[in-house]
PDB file of C-alpha atoms in Angstrom:
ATOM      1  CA  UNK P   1     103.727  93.880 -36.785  1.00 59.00           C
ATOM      2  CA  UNK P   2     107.503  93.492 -36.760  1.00 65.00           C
ATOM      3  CA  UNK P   3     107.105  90.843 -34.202  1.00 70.00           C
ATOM      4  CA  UNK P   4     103.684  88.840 -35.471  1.00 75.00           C
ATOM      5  CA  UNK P   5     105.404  88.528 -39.139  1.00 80.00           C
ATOM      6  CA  UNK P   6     108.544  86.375 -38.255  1.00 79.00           C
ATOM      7  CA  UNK P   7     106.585  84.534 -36.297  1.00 81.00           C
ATOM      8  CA  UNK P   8     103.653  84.294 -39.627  1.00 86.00           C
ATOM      9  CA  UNK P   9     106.620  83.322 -41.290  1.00 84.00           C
ATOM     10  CA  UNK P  10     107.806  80.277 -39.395  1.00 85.00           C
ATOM     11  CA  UNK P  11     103.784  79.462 -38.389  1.00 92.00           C
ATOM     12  CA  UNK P  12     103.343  76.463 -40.786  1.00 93.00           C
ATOM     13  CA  UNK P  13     106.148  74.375 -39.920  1.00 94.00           C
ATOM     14  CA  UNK P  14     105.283  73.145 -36.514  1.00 94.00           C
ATOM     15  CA  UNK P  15     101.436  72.741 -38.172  1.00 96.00           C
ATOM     16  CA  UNK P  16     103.047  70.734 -41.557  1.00 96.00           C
ATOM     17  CA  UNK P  17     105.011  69.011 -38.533  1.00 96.00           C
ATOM     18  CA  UNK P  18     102.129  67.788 -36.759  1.00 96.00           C
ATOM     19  CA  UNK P  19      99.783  66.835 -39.601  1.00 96.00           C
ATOM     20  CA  UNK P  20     102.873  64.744 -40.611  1.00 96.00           C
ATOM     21  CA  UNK P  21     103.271  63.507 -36.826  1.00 95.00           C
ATOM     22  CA  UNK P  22      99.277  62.278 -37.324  1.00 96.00           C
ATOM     23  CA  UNK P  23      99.748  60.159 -40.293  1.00 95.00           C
ATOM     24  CA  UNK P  24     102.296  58.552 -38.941  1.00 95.00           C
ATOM     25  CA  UNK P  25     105.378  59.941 -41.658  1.00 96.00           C
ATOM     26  CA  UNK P  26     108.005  60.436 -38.475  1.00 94.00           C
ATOM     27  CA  UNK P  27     110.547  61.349 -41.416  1.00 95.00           C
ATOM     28  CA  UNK P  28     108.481  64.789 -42.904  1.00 95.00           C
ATOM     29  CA  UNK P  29     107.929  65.386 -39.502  1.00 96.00           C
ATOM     30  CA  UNK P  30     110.974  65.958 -38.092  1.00 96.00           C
ATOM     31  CA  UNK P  31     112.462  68.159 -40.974  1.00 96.00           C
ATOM     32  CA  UNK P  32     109.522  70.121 -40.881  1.00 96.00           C
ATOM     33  CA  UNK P  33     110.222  70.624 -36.467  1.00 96.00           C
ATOM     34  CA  UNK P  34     113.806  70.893 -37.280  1.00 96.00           C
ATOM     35  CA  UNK P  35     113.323  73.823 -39.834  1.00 96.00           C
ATOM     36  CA  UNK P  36     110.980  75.387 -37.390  1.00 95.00           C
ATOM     37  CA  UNK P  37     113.991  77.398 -35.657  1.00 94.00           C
ATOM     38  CA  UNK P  38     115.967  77.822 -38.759  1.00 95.00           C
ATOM     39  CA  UNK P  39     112.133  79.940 -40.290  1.00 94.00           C
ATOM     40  CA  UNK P  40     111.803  81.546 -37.198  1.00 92.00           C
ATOM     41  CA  UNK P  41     115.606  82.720 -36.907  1.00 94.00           C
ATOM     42  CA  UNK P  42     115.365  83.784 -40.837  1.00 95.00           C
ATOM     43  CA  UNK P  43     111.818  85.311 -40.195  1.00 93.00           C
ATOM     44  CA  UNK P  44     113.194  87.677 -36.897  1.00 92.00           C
ATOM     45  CA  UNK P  45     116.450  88.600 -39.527  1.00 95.00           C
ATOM     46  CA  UNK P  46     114.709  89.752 -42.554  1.00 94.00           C
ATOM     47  CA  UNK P  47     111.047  91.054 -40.817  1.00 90.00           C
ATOM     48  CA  UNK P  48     111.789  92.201 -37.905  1.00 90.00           C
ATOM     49  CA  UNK P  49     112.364  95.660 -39.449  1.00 91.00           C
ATOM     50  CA  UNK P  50     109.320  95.671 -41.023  1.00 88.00           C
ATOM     51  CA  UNK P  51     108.094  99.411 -41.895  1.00 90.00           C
ATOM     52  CA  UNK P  52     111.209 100.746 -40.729  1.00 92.00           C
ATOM     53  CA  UNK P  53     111.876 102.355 -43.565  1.00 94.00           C
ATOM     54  CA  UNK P  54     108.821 104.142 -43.537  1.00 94.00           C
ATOM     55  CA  UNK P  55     109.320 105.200 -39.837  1.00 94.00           C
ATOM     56  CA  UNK P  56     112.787 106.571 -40.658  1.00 95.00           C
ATOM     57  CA  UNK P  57     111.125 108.145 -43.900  1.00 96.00           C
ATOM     58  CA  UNK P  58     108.355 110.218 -41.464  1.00 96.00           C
ATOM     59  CA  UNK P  59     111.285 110.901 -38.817  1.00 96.00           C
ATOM     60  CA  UNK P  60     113.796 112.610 -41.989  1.00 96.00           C
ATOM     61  CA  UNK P  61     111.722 115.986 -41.839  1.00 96.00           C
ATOM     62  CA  UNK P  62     112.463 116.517 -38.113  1.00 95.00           C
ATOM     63  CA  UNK P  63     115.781 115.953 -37.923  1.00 96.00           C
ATOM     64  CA  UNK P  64     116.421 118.580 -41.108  1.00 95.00           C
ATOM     65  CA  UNK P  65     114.460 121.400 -39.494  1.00 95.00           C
ATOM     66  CA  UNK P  66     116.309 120.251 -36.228  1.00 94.00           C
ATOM     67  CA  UNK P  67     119.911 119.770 -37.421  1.00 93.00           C
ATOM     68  CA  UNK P  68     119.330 120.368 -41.114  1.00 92.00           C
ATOM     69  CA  UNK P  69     123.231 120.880 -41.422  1.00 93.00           C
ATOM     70  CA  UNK P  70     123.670 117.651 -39.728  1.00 92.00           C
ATOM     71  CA  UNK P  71     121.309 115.469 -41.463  1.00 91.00           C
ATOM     72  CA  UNK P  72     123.633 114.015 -44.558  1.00 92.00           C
ATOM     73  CA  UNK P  73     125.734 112.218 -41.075  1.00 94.00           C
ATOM     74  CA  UNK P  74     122.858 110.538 -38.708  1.00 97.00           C
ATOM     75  CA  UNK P  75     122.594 107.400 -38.121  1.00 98.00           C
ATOM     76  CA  UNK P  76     118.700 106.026 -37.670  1.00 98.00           C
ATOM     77  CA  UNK P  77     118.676 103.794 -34.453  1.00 97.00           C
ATOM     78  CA  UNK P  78     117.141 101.628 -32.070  1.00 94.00           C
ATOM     79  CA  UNK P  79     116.910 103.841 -28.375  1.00 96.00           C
ATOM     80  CA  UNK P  80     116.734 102.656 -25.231  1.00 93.00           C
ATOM     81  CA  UNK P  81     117.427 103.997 -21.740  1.00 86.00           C
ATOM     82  CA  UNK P  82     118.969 101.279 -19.274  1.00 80.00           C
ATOM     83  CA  UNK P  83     115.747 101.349 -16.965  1.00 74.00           C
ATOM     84  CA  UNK P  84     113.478 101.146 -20.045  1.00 67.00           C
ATOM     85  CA  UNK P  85     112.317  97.139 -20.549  1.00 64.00           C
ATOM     86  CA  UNK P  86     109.755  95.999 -22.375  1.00 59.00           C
ATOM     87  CA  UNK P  87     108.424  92.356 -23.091  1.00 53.00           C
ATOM     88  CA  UNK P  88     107.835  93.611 -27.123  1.00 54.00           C
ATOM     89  CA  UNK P  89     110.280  95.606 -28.038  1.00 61.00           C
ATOM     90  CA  UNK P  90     114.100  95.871 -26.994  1.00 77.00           C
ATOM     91  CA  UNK P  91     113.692  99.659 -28.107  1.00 81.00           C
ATOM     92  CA  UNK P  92     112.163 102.298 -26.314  1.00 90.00           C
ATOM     93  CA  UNK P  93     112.131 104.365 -29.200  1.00 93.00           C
ATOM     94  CA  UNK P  94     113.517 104.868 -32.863  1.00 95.00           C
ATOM     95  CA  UNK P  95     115.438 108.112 -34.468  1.00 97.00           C
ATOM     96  CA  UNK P  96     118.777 109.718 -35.084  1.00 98.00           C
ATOM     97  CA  UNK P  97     121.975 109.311 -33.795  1.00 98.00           C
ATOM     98  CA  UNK P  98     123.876 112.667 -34.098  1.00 97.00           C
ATOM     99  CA  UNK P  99     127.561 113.292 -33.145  1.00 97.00           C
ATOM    100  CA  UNK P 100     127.425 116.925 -32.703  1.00 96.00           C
ATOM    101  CA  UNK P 101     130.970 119.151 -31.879  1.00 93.00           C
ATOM    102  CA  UNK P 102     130.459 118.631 -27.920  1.00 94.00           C
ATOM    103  CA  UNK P 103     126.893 116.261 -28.024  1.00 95.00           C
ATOM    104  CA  UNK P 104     126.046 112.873 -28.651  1.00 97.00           C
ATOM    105  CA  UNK P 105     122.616 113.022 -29.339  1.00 97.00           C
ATOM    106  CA  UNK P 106     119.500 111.045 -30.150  1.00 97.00           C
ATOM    107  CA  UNK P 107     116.492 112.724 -31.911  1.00 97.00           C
ATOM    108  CA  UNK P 108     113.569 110.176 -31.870  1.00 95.00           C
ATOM    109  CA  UNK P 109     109.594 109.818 -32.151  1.00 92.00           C
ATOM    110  CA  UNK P 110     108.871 110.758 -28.432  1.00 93.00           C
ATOM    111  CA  UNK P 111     112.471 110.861 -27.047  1.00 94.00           C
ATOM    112  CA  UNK P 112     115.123 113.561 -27.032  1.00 95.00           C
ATOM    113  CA  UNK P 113     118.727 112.329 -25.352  1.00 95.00           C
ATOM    114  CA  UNK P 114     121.955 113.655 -25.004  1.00 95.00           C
ATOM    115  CA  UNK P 115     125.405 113.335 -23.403  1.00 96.00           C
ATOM    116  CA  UNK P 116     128.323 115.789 -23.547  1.00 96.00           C
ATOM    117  CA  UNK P 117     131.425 114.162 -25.253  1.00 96.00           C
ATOM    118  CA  UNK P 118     133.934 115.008 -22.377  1.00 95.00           C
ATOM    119  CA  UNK P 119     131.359 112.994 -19.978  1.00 96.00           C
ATOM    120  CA  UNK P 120     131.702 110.159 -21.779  1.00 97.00           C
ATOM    121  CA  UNK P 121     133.662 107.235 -20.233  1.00 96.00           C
ATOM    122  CA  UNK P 122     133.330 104.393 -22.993  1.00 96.00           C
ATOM    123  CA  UNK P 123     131.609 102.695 -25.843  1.00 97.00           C
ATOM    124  CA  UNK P 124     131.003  98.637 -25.673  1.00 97.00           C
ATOM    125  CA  UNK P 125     128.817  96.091 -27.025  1.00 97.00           C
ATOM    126  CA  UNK P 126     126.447  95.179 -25.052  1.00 94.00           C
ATOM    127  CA  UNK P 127     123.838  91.785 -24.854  1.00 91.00           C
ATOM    128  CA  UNK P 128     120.324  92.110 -26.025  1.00 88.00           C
ATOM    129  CA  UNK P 129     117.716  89.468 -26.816  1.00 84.00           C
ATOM    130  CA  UNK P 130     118.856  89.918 -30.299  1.00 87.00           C
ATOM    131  CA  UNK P 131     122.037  88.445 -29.376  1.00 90.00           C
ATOM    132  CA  UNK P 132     120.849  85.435 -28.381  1.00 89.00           C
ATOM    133  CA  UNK P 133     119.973  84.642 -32.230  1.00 90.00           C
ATOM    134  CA  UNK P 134     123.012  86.364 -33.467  1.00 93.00           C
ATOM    135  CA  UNK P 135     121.145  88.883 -34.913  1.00 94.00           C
ATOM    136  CA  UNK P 136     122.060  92.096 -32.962  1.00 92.00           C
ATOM    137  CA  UNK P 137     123.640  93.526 -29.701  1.00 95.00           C
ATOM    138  CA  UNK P 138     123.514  97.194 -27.993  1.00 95.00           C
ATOM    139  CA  UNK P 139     126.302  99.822 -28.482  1.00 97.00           C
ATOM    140  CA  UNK P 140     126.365 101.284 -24.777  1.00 97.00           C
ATOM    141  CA  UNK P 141     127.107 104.438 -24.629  1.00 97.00           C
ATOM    142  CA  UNK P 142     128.266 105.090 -21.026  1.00 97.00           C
ATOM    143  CA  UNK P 143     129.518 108.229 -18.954  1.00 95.00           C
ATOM    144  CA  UNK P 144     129.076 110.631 -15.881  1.00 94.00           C
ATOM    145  CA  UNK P 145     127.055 113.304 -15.655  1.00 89.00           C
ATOM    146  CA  UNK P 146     126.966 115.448 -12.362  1.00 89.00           C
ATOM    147  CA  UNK P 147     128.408 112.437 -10.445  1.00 91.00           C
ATOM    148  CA  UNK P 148     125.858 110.384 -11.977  1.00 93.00           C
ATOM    149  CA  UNK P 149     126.036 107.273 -14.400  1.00 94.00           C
ATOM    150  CA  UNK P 150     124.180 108.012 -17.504  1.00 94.00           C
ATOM    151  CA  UNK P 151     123.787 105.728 -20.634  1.00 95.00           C
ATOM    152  CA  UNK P 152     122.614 105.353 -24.103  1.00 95.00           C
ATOM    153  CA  UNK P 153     121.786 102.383 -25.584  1.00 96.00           C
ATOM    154  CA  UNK P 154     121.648 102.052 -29.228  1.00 97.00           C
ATOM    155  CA  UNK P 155     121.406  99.574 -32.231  1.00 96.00           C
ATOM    156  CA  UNK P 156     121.737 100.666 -35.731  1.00 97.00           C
ATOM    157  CA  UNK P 157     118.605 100.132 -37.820  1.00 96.00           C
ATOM    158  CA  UNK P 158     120.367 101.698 -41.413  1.00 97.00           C
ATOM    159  CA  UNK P 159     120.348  98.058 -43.146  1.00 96.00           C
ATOM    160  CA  UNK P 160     117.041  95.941 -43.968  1.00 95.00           C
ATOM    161  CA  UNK P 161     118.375  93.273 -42.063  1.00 96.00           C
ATOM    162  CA  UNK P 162     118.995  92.468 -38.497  1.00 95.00           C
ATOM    163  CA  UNK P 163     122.011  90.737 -39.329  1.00 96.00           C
ATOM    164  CA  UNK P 164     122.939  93.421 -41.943  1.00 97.00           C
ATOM    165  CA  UNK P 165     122.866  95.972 -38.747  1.00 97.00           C
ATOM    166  CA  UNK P 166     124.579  93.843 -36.540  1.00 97.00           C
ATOM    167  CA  UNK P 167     127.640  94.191 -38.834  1.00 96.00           C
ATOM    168  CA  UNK P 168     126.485  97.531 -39.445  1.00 98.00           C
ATOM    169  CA  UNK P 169     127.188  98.441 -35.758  1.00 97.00           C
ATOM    170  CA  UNK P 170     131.080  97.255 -35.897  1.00 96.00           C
ATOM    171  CA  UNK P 171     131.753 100.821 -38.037  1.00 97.00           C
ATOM    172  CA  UNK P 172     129.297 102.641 -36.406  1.00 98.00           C
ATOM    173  CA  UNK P 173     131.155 101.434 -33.577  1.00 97.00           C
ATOM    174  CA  UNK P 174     134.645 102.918 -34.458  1.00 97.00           C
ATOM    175  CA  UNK P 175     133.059 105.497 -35.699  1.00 96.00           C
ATOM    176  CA  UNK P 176     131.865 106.867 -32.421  1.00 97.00           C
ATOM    177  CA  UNK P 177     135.092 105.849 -30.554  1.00 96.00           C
ATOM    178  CA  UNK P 178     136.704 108.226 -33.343  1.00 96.00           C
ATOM    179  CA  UNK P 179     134.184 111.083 -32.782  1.00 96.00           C
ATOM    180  CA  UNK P 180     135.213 110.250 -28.938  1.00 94.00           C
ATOM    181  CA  UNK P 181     138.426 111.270 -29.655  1.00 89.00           C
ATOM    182  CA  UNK P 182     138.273 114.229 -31.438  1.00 81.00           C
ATOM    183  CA  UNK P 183     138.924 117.815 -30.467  1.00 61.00           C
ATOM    184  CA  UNK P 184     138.892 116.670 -27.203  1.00 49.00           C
TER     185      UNK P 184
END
């Protein structure tokens, strides 16, 4: 659903554009076309996230009985693995971010990930198809692990907007670049 309703949303334009087309009023017609990307870009920012609130609701009661002391400080996220694509969704899964003493660790629906602080090498931005719209853009969690690259890929999901977590993700950002540093 979070990907049929933006595109619901910006669904009558390109029709209102083409029944204008028909009869021949070339002016109604092109405002209607020329909203059509401005609907769909406001659509994908304010529906994209639809329910999410209710998945992060349903996901609450396993992250207290797993990390009850740690609850009050996760961040829920967008997960995804760098191997992990999918033509839907950029995320391979949804839950909390958790910066533990000596973990940084996801909790999600299906998917449990972590990396050990002192293996990790650096935290960037990264693109995603979100980007594209200005909407949104992985934090990439990257380091070794046993001589092998590992990474996290993450996009906050705390605000009801896309745009509102693309800012979101500047703090969240520091935030982990601090926890990086720490008692290390």
């Amino acid at each position: 659903m979070s990907n049929l309703i933006p595109l619901l949303f910006c669904a009558p334009f390109p029709v209102i554009a083409s029944y204008f087309d028909r009869r021949g009023q070339t002016s109604l017609a092109l405002g209607f076309w020329i909203a059509t990307p401005a609907a769909l870009w406001l659509g994908i920012n304010f529906f994209a996230l639809y329910q999410n609130q209710r998945i992060r609701s349903a996901l609450l009661p396993k992250l207290r009985a797993m990390h009850p002391e740690e609850a009050s400080h996760a961040v829920f996220v967008g997960f995804a693995r760098p191997k992990s694509n999918t033509a839907v969704h950029l995320h391979e899964d949804v839950g909390w971010l958790l910066m533990l003493n000596t973990h940084l660790v996801f909790l999600g629906e299906s998917l449990t990930f972590s990396i050990p602080k002192e293996h990790i090498r650096s935290i960037r931005f990264g693109f995603n198809w979100n980007s594209l719209l200005g909407l949104g853009r992985w934090i990439i969690i990257e380091g070794v692990e046993e001589g092998k690259r590992v990474q996290m890929r993450i996009e906050p999901r705390e605000k009801r907007t896309l745009l509102g977590n693309r800012s979101y993700g500047k703090a969240l950002s520091k935030r982990l670049n601090v926890w990086r540093g720490s008692s290390r």
